[in-house]
Amino acid sequence: QVQLVESGGGLVKPGESLTLSCAASGFLFSIYDFSWIRRVPGKRLEWVSGITSRNTATYAEFGEGRFTISRDNDKDTLYLHMNNLQPSDTATYFCTRGRSPETYYDSDIDRGTQVTVSS
């Protein structure tokens, strides 16, 4: 059974950082591409970042230069390090298989982890 469990969210002030984690199980992690997706309150899902099985990373424009996606195939874990967080980054963050806005797996979106940026 495929499981992706996000963690690491929280309440932070503008300008602060957070690192999100996504622990995977039930499938061969190393051969998959992954994405981080977020749901901003009252809005649709937004693709945040993707990483291929070969560690090629891409970012949405709002995350370029602030966010870093990475993966640890030994730990079956995906990460998203976010710097200089802003109130507009407040959202529930999800990890999914698939590396792009067109190819991420909707079916992987489950509980997510909440990030709130507020002074």
mmCIF file of N, CA, C and O in Angstrom, residues 5-90:
data_model
loop_
_atom_site.group_PDB
_atom_site.id
_atom_site.type_symbol
_atom_site.label_atom_id
_atom_site.label_comp_id
_atom_site.label_asym_id
_atom_site.label_seq_id
_atom_site.Cartn_x
_atom_site.Cartn_y
_atom_site.Cartn_z
ATOM 1 N N VAL A 5 3.673 10.260 4.033
ATOM 2 C CA VAL A 5 3.305 10.948 5.274
ATOM 3 C C VAL A 5 4.150 12.197 5.430
ATOM 4 O O VAL A 5 5.366 12.116 5.640
ATOM 5 N N GLU A 6 3.494 13.347 5.347
ATOM 6 C CA GLU A 6 4.179 14.620 5.453
ATOM 7 C C GLU A 6 4.301 15.057 6.909
ATOM 8 O O GLU A 6 3.424 14.757 7.729
ATOM 9 N N SER A 7 5.369 15.779 7.192
ATOM 10 C CA SER A 7 5.565 16.327 8.539
ATOM 11 C C SER A 7 6.471 17.547 8.452
ATOM 12 O O SER A 7 7.035 17.832 7.393
ATOM 13 N N GLY A 8 6.582 18.253 9.572
ATOM 14 C CA GLY A 8 7.503 19.375 9.635
ATOM 15 C C GLY A 8 6.861 20.734 9.531
ATOM 16 O O GLY A 8 7.536 21.757 9.664
ATOM 17 N N GLY A 9 5.559 20.788 9.287
ATOM 18 C CA GLY A 9 4.887 22.074 9.216
ATOM 19 C C GLY A 9 4.803 22.729 10.584
ATOM 20 O O GLY A 9 5.161 22.142 11.606
ATOM 21 N N GLY A 10 4.326 23.956 10.598
ATOM 22 C CA GLY A 10 4.188 24.672 11.855
ATOM 23 C C GLY A 10 3.864 26.125 11.635
ATOM 24 O O GLY A 10 3.620 26.554 10.508
ATOM 25 N N LEU A 11 3.897 26.864 12.732
ATOM 26 C CA LEU A 11 3.659 28.303 12.707
ATOM 27 C C LEU A 11 5.003 29.021 12.792
ATOM 28 O O LEU A 11 5.772 28.793 13.746
ATOM 29 N N VAL A 12 5.294 29.839 11.803
ATOM 30 C CA VAL A 12 6.549 30.587 11.781
ATOM 31 C C VAL A 12 6.269 32.040 11.455
ATOM 32 O O VAL A 12 5.189 32.380 10.947
ATOM 33 N N LYS A 13 7.244 32.891 11.728
ATOM 34 C CA LYS A 13 7.125 34.319 11.411
ATOM 35 C C LYS A 13 7.669 34.578 10.008
ATOM 36 O O LYS A 13 8.504 33.823 9.503
ATOM 37 N N PRO A 14 7.234 35.655 9.382
ATOM 38 C CA PRO A 14 7.791 36.000 8.066
ATOM 39 C C PRO A 14 9.314 36.098 8.128
ATOM 40 O O PRO A 14 9.878 36.644 9.092
ATOM 41 N N GLY A 15 9.952 35.548 7.109
ATOM 42 C CA GLY A 15 11.411 35.548 7.052
ATOM 43 C C GLY A 15 12.058 34.304 7.622
ATOM 44 O O GLY A 15 13.251 34.076 7.408
ATOM 45 N N GLU A 16 11.299 33.518 8.362
ATOM 46 C CA GLU A 16 11.857 32.302 8.950
ATOM 47 C C GLU A 16 11.848 31.138 7.962
ATOM 48 O O GLU A 16 11.349 31.264 6.842
ATOM 49 N N SER A 17 12.417 30.019 8.413
ATOM 50 C CA SER A 17 12.572 28.838 7.554
ATOM 51 C C SER A 17 11.880 27.628 8.163
ATOM 52 O O SER A 17 11.649 27.570 9.379
ATOM 53 N N LEU A 18 11.582 26.678 7.303
ATOM 54 C CA LEU A 18 11.051 25.381 7.710
ATOM 55 C C LEU A 18 11.545 24.327 6.741
ATOM 56 O O LEU A 18 11.759 24.630 5.554
ATOM 57 N N THR A 19 11.684 23.103 7.236
ATOM 58 C CA THR A 19 11.952 21.980 6.365
ATOM 59 C C THR A 19 10.843 20.960 6.530
ATOM 60 O O THR A 19 10.592 20.476 7.638
ATOM 61 N N LEU A 20 10.178 20.656 5.439
ATOM 62 C CA LEU A 20 9.141 19.635 5.429
ATOM 63 C C LEU A 20 9.747 18.298 5.029
ATOM 64 O O LEU A 20 10.689 18.241 4.246
ATOM 65 N N SER A 21 9.185 17.239 5.564
ATOM 66 C CA SER A 21 9.608 15.887 5.218
ATOM 67 C C SER A 21 8.418 15.092 4.733
ATOM 68 O O SER A 21 7.278 15.357 5.112
ATOM 69 N N CYS A 22 8.712 14.091 3.923
ATOM 70 C CA CYS A 22 7.677 13.193 3.417
ATOM 71 C C CYS A 22 8.250 11.784 3.449
ATOM 72 O O CYS A 22 9.144 11.453 2.656
ATOM 73 N N ALA A 23 7.742 10.979 4.358
ATOM 74 C CA ALA A 23 8.212 9.602 4.497
ATOM 75 C C ALA A 23 7.360 8.696 3.629
ATOM 76 O O ALA A 23 6.125 8.680 3.754
ATOM 77 N N ALA A 24 8.013 7.944 2.765
ATOM 78 C CA ALA A 24 7.313 7.085 1.811
ATOM 79 C C ALA A 24 7.457 5.620 2.172
ATOM 80 O O ALA A 24 8.467 5.194 2.741
ATOM 81 N N SER A 25 6.453 4.847 1.830
ATOM 82 C CA SER A 25 6.509 3.402 2.028
ATOM 83 C C SER A 25 5.535 2.730 1.071
ATOM 84 O O SER A 25 4.637 3.373 0.525
ATOM 85 N N GLY A 26 5.752 1.439 0.869
ATOM 86 C CA GLY A 26 4.827 0.667 0.047
ATOM 87 C C GLY A 26 5.161 0.622 -1.428
ATOM 88 O O GLY A 26 4.401 0.038 -2.214
ATOM 89 N N PHE A 27 6.277 1.238 -1.821
ATOM 90 C CA PHE A 27 6.680 1.206 -3.227
ATOM 91 C C PHE A 27 8.175 1.503 -3.292
ATOM 92 O O PHE A 27 8.792 1.894 -2.299
ATOM 93 N N LEU A 28 8.750 1.314 -4.468
ATOM 94 C CA LEU A 28 10.184 1.520 -4.633
ATOM 95 C C LEU A 28 10.470 3.007 -4.837
ATOM 96 O O LEU A 28 10.382 3.537 -5.952
ATOM 97 N N PHE A 29 10.811 3.665 -3.753
ATOM 98 C CA PHE A 29 10.970 5.117 -3.725
ATOM 99 C C PHE A 29 11.953 5.625 -4.772
ATOM 100 O O PHE A 29 11.690 6.613 -5.465
ATOM 101 N N SER A 30 13.070 4.942 -4.917
ATOM 102 C CA SER A 30 14.178 5.485 -5.698
ATOM 103 C C SER A 30 13.875 5.653 -7.182
ATOM 104 O O SER A 30 14.536 6.446 -7.853
ATOM 105 N N ILE A 31 12.901 4.948 -7.711
ATOM 106 C CA ILE A 31 12.664 5.024 -9.149
ATOM 107 C C ILE A 31 11.624 6.074 -9.518
ATOM 108 O O ILE A 31 11.385 6.323 -10.704
ATOM 109 N N TYR A 32 11.020 6.690 -8.534
ATOM 110 C CA TYR A 32 9.958 7.654 -8.796
ATOM 111 C C TYR A 32 10.459 9.093 -8.761
ATOM 112 O O TYR A 32 11.384 9.438 -8.028
ATOM 113 N N ASP A 33 9.799 9.930 -9.574
ATOM 114 C CA ASP A 33 9.893 11.372 -9.442
ATOM 115 C C ASP A 33 8.852 11.808 -8.411
ATOM 116 O O ASP A 33 7.843 11.129 -8.208
ATOM 117 N N PHE A 34 9.094 12.977 -7.803
ATOM 118 C CA PHE A 34 8.179 13.475 -6.770
ATOM 119 C C PHE A 34 7.927 14.967 -6.919
ATOM 120 O O PHE A 34 8.721 15.687 -7.523
ATOM 121 N N SER A 35 6.820 15.384 -6.331
ATOM 122 C CA SER A 35 6.484 16.805 -6.258
ATOM 123 C C SER A 35 6.021 17.171 -4.862
ATOM 124 O O SER A 35 5.540 16.317 -4.109
ATOM 125 N N TRP A 36 6.162 18.452 -4.550
ATOM 126 C CA TRP A 36 5.450 19.074 -3.448
ATOM 127 C C TRP A 36 4.347 19.928 -4.069
ATOM 128 O O TRP A 36 4.578 20.670 -5.035
ATOM 129 N N ILE A 37 3.181 19.803 -3.485
ATOM 130 C CA ILE A 37 1.983 20.525 -3.905
ATOM 131 C C ILE A 37 1.467 21.256 -2.674
ATOM 132 O O ILE A 37 1.647 20.765 -1.544
ATOM 133 N N ARG A 38 0.799 22.391 -2.859
ATOM 134 C CA ARG A 38 0.198 23.052 -1.700
ATOM 135 C C ARG A 38 -1.217 23.506 -2.023
ATOM 136 O O ARG A 38 -1.555 23.770 -3.168
ATOM 137 N N ARG A 39 -1.999 23.583 -0.961
ATOM 138 C CA ARG A 39 -3.348 24.134 -1.079
ATOM 139 C C ARG A 39 -3.417 25.369 -0.212
ATOM 140 O O ARG A 39 -3.388 25.284 1.028
ATOM 141 N N VAL A 40 -3.486 26.503 -0.878
ATOM 142 C CA VAL A 40 -3.648 27.774 -0.182
ATOM 143 C C VAL A 40 -5.116 27.899 0.201
ATOM 144 O O VAL A 40 -5.992 27.550 -0.593
ATOM 145 N N PRO A 41 -5.407 28.398 1.416
ATOM 146 C CA PRO A 41 -6.813 28.512 1.828
ATOM 147 C C PRO A 41 -7.662 29.229 0.795
ATOM 148 O O PRO A 41 -7.319 30.316 0.328
ATOM 149 N N GLY A 42 -8.755 28.604 0.409
ATOM 150 C CA GLY A 42 -9.683 29.221 -0.526
ATOM 151 C C GLY A 42 -9.273 29.139 -1.980
ATOM 152 O O GLY A 42 -9.963 29.695 -2.839
ATOM 153 N N LYS A 43 -8.154 28.470 -2.255
ATOM 154 C CA LYS A 43 -7.680 28.399 -3.642
ATOM 155 C C LYS A 43 -7.474 26.953 -4.066
ATOM 156 O O LYS A 43 -7.525 26.033 -3.265
ATOM 157 N N ARG A 44 -7.169 26.786 -5.328
ATOM 158 C CA ARG A 44 -6.924 25.451 -5.848
ATOM 159 C C ARG A 44 -5.540 24.976 -5.443
ATOM 160 O O ARG A 44 -4.741 25.731 -4.897
ATOM 161 N N LEU A 45 -5.242 23.753 -5.763
ATOM 162 C CA LEU A 45 -3.914 23.204 -5.523
ATOM 163 C C LEU A 45 -2.879 23.896 -6.410
ATOM 164 O O LEU A 45 -3.144 24.215 -7.564
ATOM 165 N N GLU A 46 -1.699 24.132 -5.823
ATOM 166 C CA GLU A 46 -0.583 24.729 -6.562
ATOM 167 C C GLU A 46 0.595 23.771 -6.532
ATOM 168 O O GLU A 46 0.949 23.264 -5.466
ATOM 169 N N TRP A 47 1.192 23.546 -7.674
ATOM 170 C CA TRP A 47 2.429 22.797 -7.723
ATOM 171 C C TRP A 47 3.555 23.681 -7.203
ATOM 172 O O TRP A 47 3.665 24.852 -7.601
ATOM 173 N N VAL A 48 4.394 23.138 -6.343
ATOM 174 C CA VAL A 48 5.451 23.920 -5.695
ATOM 175 C C VAL A 48 6.824 23.591 -6.279
ATOM 176 O O VAL A 48 7.597 24.474 -6.632
ATOM 177 N N SER A 49 7.120 22.299 -6.365
ATOM 178 C CA SER A 49 8.457 21.882 -6.774
ATOM 179 C C SER A 49 8.430 20.418 -7.148
ATOM 180 O O SER A 49 7.578 19.667 -6.667
ATOM 181 N N GLY A 50 9.363 20.004 -7.998
ATOM 182 C CA GLY A 50 9.471 18.606 -8.386
ATOM 183 C C GLY A 50 10.911 18.162 -8.440
ATOM 184 O O GLY A 50 11.821 18.984 -8.613
ATOM 185 N N ILE A 51 11.121 16.872 -8.275
ATOM 186 C CA ILE A 51 12.476 16.310 -8.360
ATOM 187 C C ILE A 51 12.394 14.969 -9.057
ATOM 188 O O ILE A 51 11.498 14.168 -8.797
ATOM 189 N N THR A 52 13.316 14.754 -9.980
ATOM 190 C CA THR A 52 13.313 13.490 -10.697
ATOM 191 C C THR A 52 14.062 12.414 -9.910
ATOM 192 O O THR A 52 14.729 12.696 -8.901
ATOM 193 N N SER A 53 13.993 11.208 -10.418
ATOM 194 C CA SER A 53 14.723 10.111 -9.786
ATOM 195 C C SER A 53 16.224 10.334 -9.867
ATOM 196 O O SER A 53 16.984 9.754 -9.092
ATOM 197 N N ARG A 54 16.637 11.180 -10.791
ATOM 198 C CA ARG A 54 18.062 11.508 -10.944
ATOM 199 C C ARG A 54 18.429 12.836 -10.307
ATOM 200 O O ARG A 54 19.479 13.398 -10.597
ATOM 201 N N ASN A 55 17.532 13.355 -9.461
ATOM 202 C CA ASN A 55 17.818 14.555 -8.663
ATOM 203 C C ASN A 55 17.801 15.861 -9.438
ATOM 204 O O ASN A 55 18.389 16.841 -8.971
ATOM 205 N N THR A 56 17.125 15.899 -10.554
ATOM 206 C CA THR A 56 16.914 17.169 -11.228
ATOM 207 C C THR A 56 15.708 17.851 -10.590
ATOM 208 O O THR A 56 14.631 17.265 -10.528
ATOM 209 N N ALA A 57 15.917 19.077 -10.123
ATOM 210 C CA ALA A 57 14.879 19.796 -9.391
ATOM 211 C C ALA A 57 14.324 20.943 -10.219
ATOM 212 O O ALA A 57 15.052 21.607 -10.963
ATOM 213 N N THR A 58 13.034 21.199 -10.075
ATOM 214 C CA THR A 58 12.389 22.344 -10.695
ATOM 215 C C THR A 58 11.459 22.983 -9.679
ATOM 216 O O THR A 58 11.003 22.316 -8.737
ATOM 217 N N TYR A 59 11.181 24.270 -9.882
ATOM 218 C CA TYR A 59 10.416 25.042 -8.911
ATOM 219 C C TYR A 59 9.395 25.929 -9.599
ATOM 220 O O TYR A 59 9.641 26.438 -10.700
ATOM 221 N N ALA A 60 8.290 26.137 -8.907
ATOM 222 C CA ALA A 60 7.379 27.186 -9.317
ATOM 223 C C ALA A 60 8.062 28.522 -9.110
ATOM 224 O O ALA A 60 8.959 28.653 -8.259
ATOM 225 N N GLU A 61 7.622 29.513 -9.853
ATOM 226 C CA GLU A 61 8.281 30.819 -9.804
ATOM 227 C C GLU A 61 8.314 31.380 -8.379
ATOM 228 O O GLU A 61 9.310 31.968 -7.956
ATOM 229 N N PHE A 62 7.248 31.172 -7.618
ATOM 230 C CA PHE A 62 7.203 31.754 -6.271
ATOM 231 C C PHE A 62 8.203 31.105 -5.321
ATOM 232 O O PHE A 62 8.532 31.652 -4.281
ATOM 233 N N GLY A 63 8.679 29.910 -5.671
ATOM 234 C CA GLY A 63 9.621 29.226 -4.796
ATOM 235 C C GLY A 63 11.060 29.292 -5.250
ATOM 236 O O GLY A 63 11.983 28.959 -4.486
ATOM 237 N N GLU A 64 11.271 29.751 -6.467
ATOM 238 C CA GLU A 64 12.625 29.826 -7.025
ATOM 239 C C GLU A 64 13.502 30.709 -6.147
ATOM 240 O O GLU A 64 13.149 31.834 -5.837
ATOM 241 N N GLY A 65 14.648 30.163 -5.738
ATOM 242 C CA GLY A 65 15.568 30.934 -4.900
ATOM 243 C C GLY A 65 15.262 30.880 -3.416
ATOM 244 O O GLY A 65 16.086 31.290 -2.598
ATOM 245 N N ARG A 66 14.088 30.410 -3.038
ATOM 246 C CA ARG A 66 13.738 30.312 -1.612
ATOM 247 C C ARG A 66 13.570 28.870 -1.160
ATOM 248 O O ARG A 66 13.839 28.540 -0.008
ATOM 249 N N PHE A 67 13.081 28.018 -2.044
ATOM 250 C CA PHE A 67 12.776 26.629 -1.696
ATOM 251 C C PHE A 67 13.819 25.699 -2.300
ATOM 252 O O PHE A 67 14.330 25.938 -3.398
ATOM 253 N N THR A 68 14.120 24.618 -1.578
ATOM 254 C CA THR A 68 15.019 23.589 -2.083
ATOM 255 C C THR A 68 14.391 22.223 -1.838
ATOM 256 O O THR A 68 14.115 21.867 -0.690
ATOM 257 N N ILE A 69 14.192 21.494 -2.916
ATOM 258 C CA ILE A 69 13.666 20.137 -2.811
ATOM 259 C C ILE A 69 14.838 19.162 -2.830
ATOM 260 O O ILE A 69 15.835 19.378 -3.522
ATOM 261 N N SER A 70 14.720 18.106 -2.058
ATOM 262 C CA SER A 70 15.769 17.089 -2.047
ATOM 263 C C SER A 70 15.156 15.749 -1.663
ATOM 264 O O SER A 70 14.000 15.677 -1.228
ATOM 265 N N ARG A 71 15.951 14.724 -1.813
ATOM 266 C CA ARG A 71 15.474 13.377 -1.503
ATOM 267 C C ARG A 71 16.608 12.538 -0.924
ATOM 268 O O ARG A 71 17.772 12.771 -1.229
ATOM 269 N N ASP A 72 16.237 11.586 -0.093
ATOM 270 C CA ASP A 72 17.194 10.640 0.458
ATOM 271 C C ASP A 72 16.663 9.245 0.140
ATOM 272 O O ASP A 72 15.723 8.770 0.801
ATOM 273 N N ASN A 73 17.229 8.622 -0.861
ATOM 274 C CA ASN A 73 16.731 7.312 -1.289
ATOM 275 C C ASN A 73 17.025 6.215 -0.262
ATOM 276 O O ASN A 73 16.346 5.189 -0.246
ATOM 277 N N ASP A 74 18.014 6.428 0.585
ATOM 278 C CA ASP A 74 18.296 5.439 1.639
ATOM 279 C C ASP A 74 17.223 5.463 2.718
ATOM 280 O O ASP A 74 16.961 4.453 3.367
ATOM 281 N N LYS A 75 16.616 6.620 2.904
ATOM 282 C CA LYS A 75 15.597 6.773 3.945
ATOM 283 C C LYS A 75 14.184 6.830 3.358
ATOM 284 O O LYS A 75 13.222 7.020 4.111
ATOM 285 N N ASP A 76 14.081 6.719 2.037
ATOM 286 C CA ASP A 76 12.762 6.809 1.379
ATOM 287 C C ASP A 76 12.032 8.078 1.813
ATOM 288 O O ASP A 76 10.837 8.045 2.173
ATOM 289 N N THR A 77 12.745 9.184 1.790
ATOM 290 C CA THR A 77 12.177 10.434 2.299
ATOM 291 C C THR A 77 12.452 11.582 1.328
ATOM 292 O O THR A 77 13.546 11.714 0.786
ATOM 293 N N LEU A 78 11.433 12.396 1.162
ATOM 294 C CA LEU A 78 11.494 13.603 0.348
ATOM 295 C C LEU A 78 11.476 14.802 1.281
ATOM 296 O O LEU A 78 10.832 14.760 2.333
ATOM 297 N N TYR A 79 12.181 15.863 0.896
ATOM 298 C CA TYR A 79 12.255 17.060 1.729
ATOM 299 C C TYR A 79 11.915 18.307 0.921
ATOM 300 O O TYR A 79 12.071 18.342 -0.295
ATOM 301 N N LEU A 80 11.486 19.333 1.641
ATOM 302 C CA LEU A 80 11.352 20.657 1.054
ATOM 303 C C LEU A 80 11.833 21.652 2.099
ATOM 304 O O LEU A 80 11.185 21.840 3.131
ATOM 305 N N HIS A 81 12.968 22.273 1.822
ATOM 306 C CA HIS A 81 13.480 23.309 2.711
ATOM 307 C C HIS A 81 13.013 24.656 2.177
ATOM 308 O O HIS A 81 13.243 24.976 1.011
ATOM 309 N N MET A 82 12.382 25.413 3.042
ATOM 310 C CA MET A 82 11.803 26.692 2.640
ATOM 311 C C MET A 82 12.412 27.820 3.457
ATOM 312 O O MET A 82 12.354 27.805 4.697
ATOM 313 N N ASN A 83 13.014 28.767 2.762
ATOM 314 C CA ASN A 83 13.597 29.946 3.400
ATOM 315 C C ASN A 83 12.737 31.172 3.170
ATOM 316 O O ASN A 83 11.937 31.225 2.225
ATOM 317 N N ASN A 84 12.956 32.166 3.994
ATOM 318 C CA ASN A 84 12.290 33.464 3.824
ATOM 319 C C ASN A 84 10.787 33.300 3.575
ATOM 320 O O ASN A 84 10.232 33.845 2.624
ATOM 321 N N LEU A 85 10.175 32.550 4.455
ATOM 322 C CA LEU A 85 8.745 32.295 4.287
ATOM 323 C C LEU A 85 7.936 33.570 4.436
ATOM 324 O O LEU A 85 8.276 34.460 5.242
ATOM 325 N N GLN A 86 6.862 33.657 3.668
ATOM 326 C CA GLN A 86 5.984 34.820 3.652
ATOM 327 C C GLN A 86 4.550 34.386 3.952
ATOM 328 O O GLN A 86 4.207 33.215 3.765
ATOM 329 N N PRO A 87 3.712 35.308 4.383
ATOM 330 C CA PRO A 87 2.315 34.929 4.649
ATOM 331 C C PRO A 87 1.648 34.244 3.452
ATOM 332 O O PRO A 87 0.778 33.377 3.651
ATOM 333 N N SER A 88 2.064 34.585 2.249
ATOM 334 C CA SER A 88 1.472 33.961 1.060
ATOM 335 C C SER A 88 1.849 32.493 0.929
ATOM 336 O O SER A 88 1.257 31.775 0.100
ATOM 337 N N ASP A 89 2.823 32.033 1.713
ATOM 338 C CA ASP A 89 3.194 30.620 1.708
ATOM 339 C C ASP A 89 2.329 29.789 2.652
ATOM 340 O O ASP A 89 2.482 28.563 2.722
ATOM 341 N N THR A 90 1.459 30.448 3.390
ATOM 342 C CA THR A 90 0.551 29.728 4.280
ATOM 343 C C THR A 90 -0.316 28.780 3.461
ATOM 344 O O THR A 90 -1.020 29.210 2.536
#
